[in-house]
Short mmCIF file of N, CA, C and O in Angstrom, two decimals:
data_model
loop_
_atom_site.label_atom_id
_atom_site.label_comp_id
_atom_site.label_asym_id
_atom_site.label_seq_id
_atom_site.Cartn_x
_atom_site.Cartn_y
_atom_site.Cartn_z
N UNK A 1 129.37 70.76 80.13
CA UNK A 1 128.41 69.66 80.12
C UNK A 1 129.08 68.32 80.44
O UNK A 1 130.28 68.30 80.17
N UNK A 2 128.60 67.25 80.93
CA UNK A 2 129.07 66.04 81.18
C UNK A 2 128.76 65.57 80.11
O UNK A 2 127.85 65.96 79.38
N UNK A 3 129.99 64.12 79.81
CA UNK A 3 130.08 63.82 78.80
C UNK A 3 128.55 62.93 78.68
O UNK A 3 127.83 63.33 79.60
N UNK A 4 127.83 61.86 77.83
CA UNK A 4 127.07 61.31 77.80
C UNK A 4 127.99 59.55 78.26
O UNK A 4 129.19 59.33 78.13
N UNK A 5 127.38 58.98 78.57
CA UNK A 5 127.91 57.72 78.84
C UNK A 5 126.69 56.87 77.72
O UNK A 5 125.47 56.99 77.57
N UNK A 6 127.61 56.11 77.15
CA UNK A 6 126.98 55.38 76.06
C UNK A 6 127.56 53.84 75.84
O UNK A 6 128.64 53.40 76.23
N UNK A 7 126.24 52.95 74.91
CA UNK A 7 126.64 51.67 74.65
C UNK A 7 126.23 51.52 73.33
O UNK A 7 125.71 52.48 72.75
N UNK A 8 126.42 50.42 72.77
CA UNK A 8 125.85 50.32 71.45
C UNK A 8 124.62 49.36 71.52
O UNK A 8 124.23 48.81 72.55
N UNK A 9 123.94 49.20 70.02
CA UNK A 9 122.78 48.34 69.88
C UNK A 9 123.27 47.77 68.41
O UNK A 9 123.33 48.57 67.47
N UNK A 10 123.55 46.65 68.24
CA UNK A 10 123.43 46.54 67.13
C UNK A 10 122.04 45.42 66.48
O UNK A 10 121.94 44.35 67.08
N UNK A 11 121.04 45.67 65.32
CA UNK A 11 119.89 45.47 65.16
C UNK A 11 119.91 44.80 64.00
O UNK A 11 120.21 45.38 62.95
N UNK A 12 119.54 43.31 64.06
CA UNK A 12 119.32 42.56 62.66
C UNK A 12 117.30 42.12 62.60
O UNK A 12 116.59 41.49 63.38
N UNK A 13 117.08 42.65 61.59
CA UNK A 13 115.75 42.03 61.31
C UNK A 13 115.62 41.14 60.05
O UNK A 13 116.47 40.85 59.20
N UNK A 14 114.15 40.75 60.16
CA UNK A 14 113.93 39.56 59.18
C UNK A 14 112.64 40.01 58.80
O UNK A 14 111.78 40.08 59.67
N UNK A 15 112.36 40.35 57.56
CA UNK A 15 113.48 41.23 56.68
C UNK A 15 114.28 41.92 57.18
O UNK A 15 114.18 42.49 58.26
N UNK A 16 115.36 41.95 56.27
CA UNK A 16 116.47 42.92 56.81
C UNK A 16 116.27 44.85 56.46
O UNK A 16 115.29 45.23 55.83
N UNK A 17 116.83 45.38 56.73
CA UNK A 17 116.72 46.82 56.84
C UNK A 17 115.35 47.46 57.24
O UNK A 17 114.63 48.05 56.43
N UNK A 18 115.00 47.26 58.78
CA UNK A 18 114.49 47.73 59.44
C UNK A 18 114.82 49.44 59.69
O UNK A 18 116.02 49.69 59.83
N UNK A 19 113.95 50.49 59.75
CA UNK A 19 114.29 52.00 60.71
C UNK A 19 114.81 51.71 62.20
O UNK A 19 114.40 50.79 62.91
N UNK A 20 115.46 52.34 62.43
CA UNK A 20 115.65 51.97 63.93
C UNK A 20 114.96 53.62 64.80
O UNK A 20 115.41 54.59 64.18
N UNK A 21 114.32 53.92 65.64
CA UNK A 21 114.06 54.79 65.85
C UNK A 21 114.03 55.25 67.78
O UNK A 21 113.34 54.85 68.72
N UNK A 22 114.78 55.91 67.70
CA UNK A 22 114.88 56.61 69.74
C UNK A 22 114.28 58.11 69.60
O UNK A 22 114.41 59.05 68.81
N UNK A 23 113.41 57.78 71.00
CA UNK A 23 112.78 58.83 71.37
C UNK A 23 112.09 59.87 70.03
O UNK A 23 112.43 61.05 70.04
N UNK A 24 111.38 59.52 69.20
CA UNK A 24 110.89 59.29 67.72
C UNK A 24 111.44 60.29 66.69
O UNK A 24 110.85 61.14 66.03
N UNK A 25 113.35 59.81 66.75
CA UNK A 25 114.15 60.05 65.78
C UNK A 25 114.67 58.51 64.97
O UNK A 25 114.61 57.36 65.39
N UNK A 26 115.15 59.02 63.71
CA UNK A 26 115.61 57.61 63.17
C UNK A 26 117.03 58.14 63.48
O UNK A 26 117.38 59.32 63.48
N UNK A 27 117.99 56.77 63.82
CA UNK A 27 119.21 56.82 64.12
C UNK A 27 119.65 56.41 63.11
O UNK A 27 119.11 55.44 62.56
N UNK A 28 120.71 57.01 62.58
CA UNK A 28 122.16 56.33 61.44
C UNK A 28 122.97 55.68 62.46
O UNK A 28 123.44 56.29 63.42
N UNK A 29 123.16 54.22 62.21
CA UNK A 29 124.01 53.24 62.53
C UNK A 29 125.67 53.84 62.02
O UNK A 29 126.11 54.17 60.91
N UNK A 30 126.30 53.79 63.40
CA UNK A 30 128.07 53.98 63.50
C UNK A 30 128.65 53.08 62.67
O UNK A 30 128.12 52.42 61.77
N UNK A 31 129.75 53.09 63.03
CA UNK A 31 130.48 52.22 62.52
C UNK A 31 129.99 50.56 62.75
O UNK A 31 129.73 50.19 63.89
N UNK A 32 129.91 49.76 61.78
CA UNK A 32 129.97 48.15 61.95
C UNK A 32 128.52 47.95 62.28
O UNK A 32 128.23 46.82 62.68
N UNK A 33 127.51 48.88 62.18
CA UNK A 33 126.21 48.90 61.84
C UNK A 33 125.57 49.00 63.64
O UNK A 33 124.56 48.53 64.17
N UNK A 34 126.41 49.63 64.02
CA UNK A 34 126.10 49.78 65.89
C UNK A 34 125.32 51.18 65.85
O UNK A 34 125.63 52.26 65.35
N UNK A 35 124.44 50.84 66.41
CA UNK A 35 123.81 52.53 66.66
C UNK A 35 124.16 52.41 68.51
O UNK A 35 124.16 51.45 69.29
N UNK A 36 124.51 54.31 68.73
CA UNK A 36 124.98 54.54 70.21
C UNK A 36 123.65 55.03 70.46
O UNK A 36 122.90 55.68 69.73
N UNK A 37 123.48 54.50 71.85
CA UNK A 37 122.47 54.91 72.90
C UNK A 37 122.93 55.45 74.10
O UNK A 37 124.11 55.17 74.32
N UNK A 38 122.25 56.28 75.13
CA UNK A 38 122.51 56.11 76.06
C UNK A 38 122.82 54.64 77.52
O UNK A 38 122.15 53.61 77.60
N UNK A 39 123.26 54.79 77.87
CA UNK A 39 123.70 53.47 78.99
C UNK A 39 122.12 53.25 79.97
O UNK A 39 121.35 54.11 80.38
N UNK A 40 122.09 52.07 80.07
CA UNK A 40 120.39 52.33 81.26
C UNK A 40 119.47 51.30 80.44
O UNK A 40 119.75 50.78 79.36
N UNK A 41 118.33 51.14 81.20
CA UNK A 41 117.18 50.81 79.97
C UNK A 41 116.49 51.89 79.07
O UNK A 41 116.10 52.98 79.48
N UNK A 42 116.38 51.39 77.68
CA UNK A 42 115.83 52.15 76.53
C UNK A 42 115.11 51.70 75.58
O UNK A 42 115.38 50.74 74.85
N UNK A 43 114.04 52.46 75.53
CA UNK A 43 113.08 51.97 74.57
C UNK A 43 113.10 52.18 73.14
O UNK A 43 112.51 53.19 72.78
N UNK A 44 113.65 51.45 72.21
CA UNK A 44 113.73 51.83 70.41
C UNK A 44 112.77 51.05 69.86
O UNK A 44 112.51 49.90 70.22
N UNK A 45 112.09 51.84 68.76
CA UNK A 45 111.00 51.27 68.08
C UNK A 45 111.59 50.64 66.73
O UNK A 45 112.66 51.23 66.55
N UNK A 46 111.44 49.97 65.98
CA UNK A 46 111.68 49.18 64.61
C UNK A 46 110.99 49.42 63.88
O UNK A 46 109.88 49.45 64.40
N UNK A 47 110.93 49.71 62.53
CA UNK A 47 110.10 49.75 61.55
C UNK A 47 110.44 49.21 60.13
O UNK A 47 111.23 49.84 59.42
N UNK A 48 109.74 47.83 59.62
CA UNK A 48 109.92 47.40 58.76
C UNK A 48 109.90 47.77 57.26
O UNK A 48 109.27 48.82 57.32
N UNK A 49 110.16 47.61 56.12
CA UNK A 49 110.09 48.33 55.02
C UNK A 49 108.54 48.26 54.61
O UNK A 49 108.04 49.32 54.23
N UNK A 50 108.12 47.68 54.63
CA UNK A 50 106.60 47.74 55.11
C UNK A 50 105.90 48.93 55.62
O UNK A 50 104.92 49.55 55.20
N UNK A 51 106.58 49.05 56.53
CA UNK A 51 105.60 50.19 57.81
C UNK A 51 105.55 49.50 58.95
O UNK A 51 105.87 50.01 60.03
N UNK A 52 105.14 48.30 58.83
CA UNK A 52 105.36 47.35 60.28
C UNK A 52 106.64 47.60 61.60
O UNK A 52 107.84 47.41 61.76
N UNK A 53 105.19 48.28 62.51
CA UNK A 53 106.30 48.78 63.86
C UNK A 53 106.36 48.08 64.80
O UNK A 53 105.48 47.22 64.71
N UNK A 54 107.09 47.96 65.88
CA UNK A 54 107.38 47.21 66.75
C UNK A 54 108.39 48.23 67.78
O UNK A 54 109.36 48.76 67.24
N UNK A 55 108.11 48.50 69.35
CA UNK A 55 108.79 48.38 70.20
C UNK A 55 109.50 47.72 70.88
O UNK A 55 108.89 46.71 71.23
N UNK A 56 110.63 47.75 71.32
CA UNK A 56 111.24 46.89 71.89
C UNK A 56 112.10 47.50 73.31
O UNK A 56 112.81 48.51 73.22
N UNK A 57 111.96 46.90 74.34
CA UNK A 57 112.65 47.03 75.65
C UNK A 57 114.39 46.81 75.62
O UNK A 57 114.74 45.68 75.27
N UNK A 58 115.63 47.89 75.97
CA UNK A 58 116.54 46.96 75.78
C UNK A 58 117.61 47.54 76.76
O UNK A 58 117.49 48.75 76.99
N UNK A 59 118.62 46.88 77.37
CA UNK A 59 119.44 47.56 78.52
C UNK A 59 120.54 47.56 78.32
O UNK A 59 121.27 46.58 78.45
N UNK A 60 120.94 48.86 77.92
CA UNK A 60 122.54 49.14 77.02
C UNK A 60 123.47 49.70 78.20
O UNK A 60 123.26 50.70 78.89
N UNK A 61 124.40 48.92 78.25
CA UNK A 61 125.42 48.37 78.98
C UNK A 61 126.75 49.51 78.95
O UNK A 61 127.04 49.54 77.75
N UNK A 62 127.43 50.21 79.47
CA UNK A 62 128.28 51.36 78.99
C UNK A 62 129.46 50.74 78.35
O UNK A 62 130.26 49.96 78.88
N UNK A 63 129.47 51.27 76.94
CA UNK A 63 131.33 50.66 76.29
C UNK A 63 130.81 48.92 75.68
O UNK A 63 131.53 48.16 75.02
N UNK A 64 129.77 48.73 76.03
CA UNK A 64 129.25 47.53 75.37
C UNK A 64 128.42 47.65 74.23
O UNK A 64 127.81 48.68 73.92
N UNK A 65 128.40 46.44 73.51
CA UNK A 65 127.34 46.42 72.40
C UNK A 65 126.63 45.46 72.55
O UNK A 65 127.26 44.41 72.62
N UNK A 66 125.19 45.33 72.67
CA UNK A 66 124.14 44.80 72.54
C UNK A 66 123.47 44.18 71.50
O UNK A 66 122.72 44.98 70.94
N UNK A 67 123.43 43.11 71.04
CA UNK A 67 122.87 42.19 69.79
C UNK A 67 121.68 42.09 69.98
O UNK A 67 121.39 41.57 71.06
N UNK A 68 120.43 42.58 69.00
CA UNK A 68 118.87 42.27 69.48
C UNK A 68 118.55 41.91 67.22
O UNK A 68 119.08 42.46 66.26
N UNK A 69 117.28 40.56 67.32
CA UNK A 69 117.51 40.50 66.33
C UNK A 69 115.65 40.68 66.22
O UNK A 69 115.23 40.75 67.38
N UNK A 70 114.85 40.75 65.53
CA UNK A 70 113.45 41.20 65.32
C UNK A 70 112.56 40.24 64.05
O UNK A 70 112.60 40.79 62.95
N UNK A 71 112.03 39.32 64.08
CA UNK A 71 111.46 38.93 62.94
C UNK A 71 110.05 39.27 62.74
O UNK A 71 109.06 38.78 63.28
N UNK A 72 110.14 40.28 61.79
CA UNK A 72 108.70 41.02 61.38
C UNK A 72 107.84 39.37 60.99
O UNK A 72 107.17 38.85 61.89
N UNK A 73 107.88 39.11 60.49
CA UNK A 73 107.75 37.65 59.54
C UNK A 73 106.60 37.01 60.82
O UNK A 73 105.41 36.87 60.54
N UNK A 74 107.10 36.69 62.08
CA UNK A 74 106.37 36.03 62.99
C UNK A 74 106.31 37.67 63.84
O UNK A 74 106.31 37.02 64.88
N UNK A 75 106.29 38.39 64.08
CA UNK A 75 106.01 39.22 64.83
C UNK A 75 106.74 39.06 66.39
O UNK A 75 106.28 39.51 67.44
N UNK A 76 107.93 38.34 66.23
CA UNK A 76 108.62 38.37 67.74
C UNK A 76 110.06 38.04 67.26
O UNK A 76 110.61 37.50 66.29
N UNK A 77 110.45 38.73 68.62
CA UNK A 77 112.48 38.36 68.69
C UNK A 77 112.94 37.16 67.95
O UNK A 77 112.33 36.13 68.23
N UNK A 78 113.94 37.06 67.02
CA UNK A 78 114.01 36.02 66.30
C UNK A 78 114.50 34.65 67.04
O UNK A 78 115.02 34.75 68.14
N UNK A 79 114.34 33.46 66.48
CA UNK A 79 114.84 32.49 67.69
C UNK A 79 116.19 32.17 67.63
O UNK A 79 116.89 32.29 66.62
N UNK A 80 116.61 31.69 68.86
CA UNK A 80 118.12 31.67 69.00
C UNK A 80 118.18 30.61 68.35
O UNK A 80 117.30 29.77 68.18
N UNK A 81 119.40 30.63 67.90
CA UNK A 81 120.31 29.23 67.35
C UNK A 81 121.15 28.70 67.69
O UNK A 81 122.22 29.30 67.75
N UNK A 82 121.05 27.04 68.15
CA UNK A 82 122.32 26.64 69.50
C UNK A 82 123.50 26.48 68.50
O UNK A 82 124.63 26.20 68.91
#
């Protein structure tokens, strides 16, 4: 088999400890709280302690890690901070 080519995601929400979920499995976060994906665009869903779900679009980069942050609170990507 060929190996898989992979990147990371790492996922902060507001509240914190969101499900993280691919292709409608929940992923256990690797080391340093990175969950591996495949490389490409990928679709992971969020789910708040709540129940509150959310999809999200995201393009994981090979050997890279990806920062995406989620605020259930307002219902969109949290805002950047200069």
């Amino acid at each position: 088999p060929v190996p898989q080519v992979t990147g990371g995601l790492r996922v902060r929400t507001v509240p914190s400890g969101a499900l993280v979920r691919y292709q409608g499995r929940i992923l256990s976060p690797g080391p340093g709280g990175i969950y591996a994906l495949p490389s490409g665009s990928q679709s992971v869903e969020l789910q708040s302690g709540t129940g509150e779900k959310t999809k999200i679009a995201v393009f994981i980069k090979t050997n890279e890690t990806l920062e995406y942050c989620y605020n259930f609170d307002n219902n969109a990507p949290c805002e950047k901070t200069p």
